[in-house]
C-alpha positions as a printed NumPy array, in Angstrom:
array([[ -7.929,   7.777,   2.758],
       [ -6.229,   6.974,   6.07 ],
       [ -4.768,   3.515,   6.381],
       [ -5.416,   1.07 ,   9.21 ],
       [ -1.942,  -0.455,   8.924],
       [ -0.74 ,  -1.832,  12.248],
       [  2.468,  -3.453,  13.444],
       [  5.923,  -2.04 ,  12.645],
       [  4.481,   1.095,  11.044],
       [  2.708,   1.926,  14.285],
       [  6.072,   1.744,  16.09 ],
       [  7.987,   3.73 ,  13.485],
       [  5.521,   6.268,  12.055],
       [  6.142,   7.718,   8.647],
       [  7.024,  11.412,   8.256],
       [  4.011,  13.696,   8.446],
       [  5.432,  15.641,   5.501],
       [  4.523,  12.737,   3.181],
       [  0.929,  13.952,   3.223],
       [ -1.063,  12.15 ,   0.533],
       [  1.954,   9.99 ,  -0.318],
       [  1.701,   8.264,   3.064],
       [ -0.979,   5.712,   2.018],
       [  1.166,   4.751,  -0.986],
       [  4.172,   4.025,   1.228],
       [  2.041,   2.144,   3.764],
       [  0.541,  -0.002,   1.01 ],
       [  3.949,  -0.734,  -0.478],
       [  5.424,  -1.726,   2.884],
       [  2.461,  -3.93 ,   3.762],
       [  2.329,  -5.668,   0.394],
       [  6.083,  -6.33 ,   0.3  ],
       [  6.346,  -7.376,   3.974],
       [  8.891,  -4.608,   4.56 ],
       [  9.243,  -3.097,   8.026],
       [ 10.446,   0.34 ,   6.968],
       [ 10.988,   2.212,   3.679],
       [ 14.717,   1.552,   3.635],
       [ 14.065,  -2.185,   3.639],
       [ 11.425,  -2.127,   0.902],
       [ 12.304,  -3.253,  -2.62 ],
       [ 11.905,  -0.557,  -5.268],
       [  8.899,  -0.795,  -7.546],
       [  9.943,  -2.538, -10.753],
       [  7.407,  -3.667, -13.348],
       [  7.396,  -7.422, -13.767],
       [  9.689,  -7.986, -10.779],
       [  8.515,  -6.468,  -7.509],
       [  5.269,  -5.23 ,  -9.058],
       [  2.581,  -6.88 , -11.2  ],
       [  0.211,  -5.   , -13.507],
       [ -3.235,  -6.437, -14.232],
       [ -5.223,  -4.82 , -17.027],
       [ -7.255,  -5.6  , -20.133],
       [ -8.284,  -3.518, -23.12 ],
       [-10.841,  -5.962, -24.596],
       [-13.767,  -3.667, -25.555],
       [-16.205,  -6.57 , -25.848],
       [-15.912,  -7.092, -22.081],
       [-16.962,  -3.557, -21.139],
       [-20.75 ,  -4.192, -20.889],
       [-20.373,  -7.31 , -18.72 ],
       [-17.782,  -5.481, -16.601],
       [-20.258,  -2.664, -16.053],
       [-22.977,  -5.152, -15.146],
       [-20.701,  -6.904, -12.661],
       [-19.835,  -3.558, -11.099],
       [-23.521,  -2.661, -10.847],
       [-24.338,  -5.995,  -9.236],
       [-21.543,  -5.959,  -6.673],
       [-21.8  ,  -2.267,  -5.739],
       [-25.615,  -2.18 ,  -5.657],
       [-26.046,   0.207,  -8.587],
       [-28.265,   0.171, -11.643],
       [-27.269,   0.018, -15.301],
       [-27.564,   3.764, -15.867],
       [-25.249,   4.545, -12.953],
       [-22.416,   2.386, -14.272],
       [-22.738,   3.383, -17.943],
       [-20.181,   6.043, -18.782],
       [-21.014,   9.062, -20.907],
       [-20.263,   8.456, -24.582],
       [-18.936,  11.171, -26.896],
       [-18.891,  11.426, -30.669],
       [-15.877,  12.376, -32.799],
       [-16.577,  16.071, -32.212],
       [-16.614,  15.764, -28.426],
       [-20.393,  16.   , -28.11 ],
       [-22.405,  13.662, -25.902],
       [-23.725,  10.782, -27.993],
       [-27.046,   9.964, -26.349],
       [-27.904,   7.163, -28.762],
       [-24.605,   5.38 , -28.156],
       [-25.053,   5.789, -24.4  ],
       [-28.522,   4.229, -24.523],
       [-27.233,   1.282, -26.557],
       [-24.424,   0.707, -24.073],
       [-26.783,   1.079, -21.117],
       [-29.152,  -1.496, -22.62 ],
       [-26.281,  -3.976, -22.991],
       [-25.288,  -3.468, -19.363],
       [-28.926,  -3.82 , -18.278],
       [-29.304,  -7.126, -20.119],
       [-26.131,  -8.55 , -18.59 ],
       [-27.219,  -7.331, -15.166],
       [-30.583,  -9.067, -15.499],
       [-28.73 , -12.314, -16.191],
       [-26.316, -11.904, -13.272],
       [-28.696, -10.616, -10.605],
       [-30.199, -14.025,  -9.661],
       [-26.642, -15.248,  -8.999],
       [-25.711, -12.518,  -6.51 ],
       [-25.777, -14.878,  -3.532],
       [-24.081, -17.774,  -5.308],
       [-20.436, -16.878,  -5.858],
       [-19.42 , -20.095,  -7.688],
       [-22.304, -19.69 , -10.142],
       [-21.542, -16.   , -10.563],
       [-17.898, -16.699, -11.347],
       [-18.92 , -19.37 , -13.837],
       [-21.252, -16.922, -15.601],
       [-18.698, -14.216, -16.381],
       [-16.217, -14.429, -19.286],
       [-13.119, -16.522, -18.653],
       [-10.81 , -13.5  , -18.906],
       [-12.558, -11.762, -16.012],
       [-12.523, -14.845, -13.797],
       [ -8.861, -15.45 , -14.708],
       [ -7.91 , -11.884, -13.763],
       [ -9.815, -12.324, -10.518],
       [ -7.914, -15.533,  -9.775],
       [ -4.595, -13.74 , -10.31 ],
       [ -5.612, -11.112,  -7.778],
       [ -6.529, -13.771,  -5.208],
       [ -3.516, -16.017,  -5.767],
       [ -1.7  , -16.719,  -2.486],
       [  1.696, -15.158,  -2.013],
       [  3.134, -12.69 ,  -4.442],
       [  3.757,  -9.006,  -4.038],
       [  2.058,  -5.714,  -4.884],
       [ -0.448,  -5.573,  -7.728],
       [ -1.612,  -2.521,  -9.66 ],
       [ -4.868,  -2.732, -11.604],
       [ -5.823,  -0.472, -14.481],
       [ -9.037,  -0.058, -16.455],
       [-12.722,  -0.964, -16.05 ],
       [-12.295,  -4.668, -16.82 ],
       [ -9.622,  -5.017, -14.155],
       [-11.84 ,  -3.019, -11.785],
       [-14.752,  -5.419, -12.251],
       [-12.369,  -8.354, -11.82 ],
       [-11.162,  -6.822,  -8.559],
       [-14.73 ,  -6.643,  -7.266],
       [-15.119, -10.336,  -8.009],
       [-11.788, -11.084,  -6.325],
       [-12.878,  -9.115,  -3.268],
       [-16.012, -11.249,  -3.022],
       [-13.789, -14.337,  -2.916],
       [-11.079, -12.943,  -0.651],
       [-11.43 ,  -9.473,   0.935],
       [ -7.819,  -9.637,   2.125],
       [ -6.603,  -9.396,  -1.472],
       [ -7.023,  -5.613,  -1.177],
       [ -3.997,  -5.446,   1.108],
       [ -1.678,  -5.753,  -1.894],
       [ -3.767,  -4.209,  -4.695],
       [ -4.159,  -0.581,  -5.718],
       [ -5.558,   1.132,  -8.849],
       [ -3.086,   2.905, -11.097],
       [ -5.35 ,   5.888, -11.857],
       [ -8.824,   7.274, -11.31 ],
       [ -9.889,   6.287, -14.83 ],
       [-12.612,   7.765, -16.995],
       [-15.214,   5.013, -16.619],
       [-17.997,   4.762, -14.088],
       [-16.963,   1.169, -13.456],
       [-13.582,   2.344, -12.204],
       [-14.737,   5.264, -10.078],
       [-17.591,   3.306,  -8.473],
       [-15.306,   0.362,  -7.759],
       [-12.671,   2.479,  -6.025],
       [-15.397,   4.221,  -4.035],
       [-17.056,   0.96 ,  -3.001],
       [-13.779,  -0.687,  -1.971],
       [-12.516,   2.537,  -0.367],
       [ -9.142,   2.447,  -2.064],
       [ -7.357,   5.366,  -3.674],
       [ -5.45 ,   5.24 ,  -6.97 ],
       [ -1.694,   5.693,  -7.087],
       [ -2.128,   8.564,  -9.564],
       [ -4.944,  11.045,  -8.82 ],
       [ -5.588,  11.581, -12.52 ],
       [ -8.146,  10.335, -15.005],
       [ -7.415,   9.074, -18.518],
       [ -9.022,   6.725, -21.   ],
       [ -5.864,   4.639, -21.414],
       [ -6.742,   1.532, -19.372],
       [ -3.87 ,  -0.791, -20.194],
       [ -1.012,   0.435, -18.034],
       [  0.125,   3.287, -20.271],
       [  0.868,   5.346, -17.142],
       [  2.58 ,   2.56 , -15.21 ],
       [  6.026,   4.165, -15.518],
       [  4.646,   7.327, -13.925],
       [  3.094,   5.329, -11.092],
       [  6.34 ,   3.446, -10.488],
       [  8.305,   6.697, -10.373],
       [  5.874,   8.101,  -7.802],
       [  6.054,   4.981,  -5.62 ],
       [  9.844,   4.998,  -5.621],
       [ 10.034,   8.724,  -4.958],
       [  7.623,   8.31 ,  -2.042],
       [  9.828,   5.539,  -0.615],
       [ 12.883,   7.787,  -0.877],
       [ 11.134,  10.673,   0.862],
       [  9.868,   8.332,   3.581],
       [ 13.446,   7.577,   4.635],
       [ 14.121,  11.228,   5.445],
       [ 13.764,  12.257,   9.067]])
């Protein structure tokens, strides 16, 4: 996805050779207020970079419902395929999960136009994650997993400008993640998909960001 970054980057364009790494560098410069790659702080977990994720399985149905509501989808579209221990599609488990999402969605739908009521109706962990994403100041944020994805959608409703400093870590294996990234038109740092939604690949993402910054200084 091409970035609309303006200002110093428009004066000093990044090397064309960066290819698909260019949006990563642009995001990092914008979210750290750096003018050029050589001035940007390196990505360091817990210092120049915050990770927001959650692996609470009980929040998956409400996260799917929130994604469906805010991206204009139905319960079936946001319910991910479920597999049994032998790798076969588990239709019964999928239908149970879809029904849970549908029930949550029915509860949330009347609140679509009332953001304060909507925020009050989701679990505290989701609203808290959303608040962290909207907090003024701070630096780059990486989100990982379907619960963080749904929280990002809620944060975007409150403050669309929060996207300037937030990017997904990976594509993810859930429909909630893929539909959220598509709706918000943001690309993940890592173009890969895994079912580990709690920052397990953060070190890989950090290495890629820092390597991209190094390459961006070459002329």
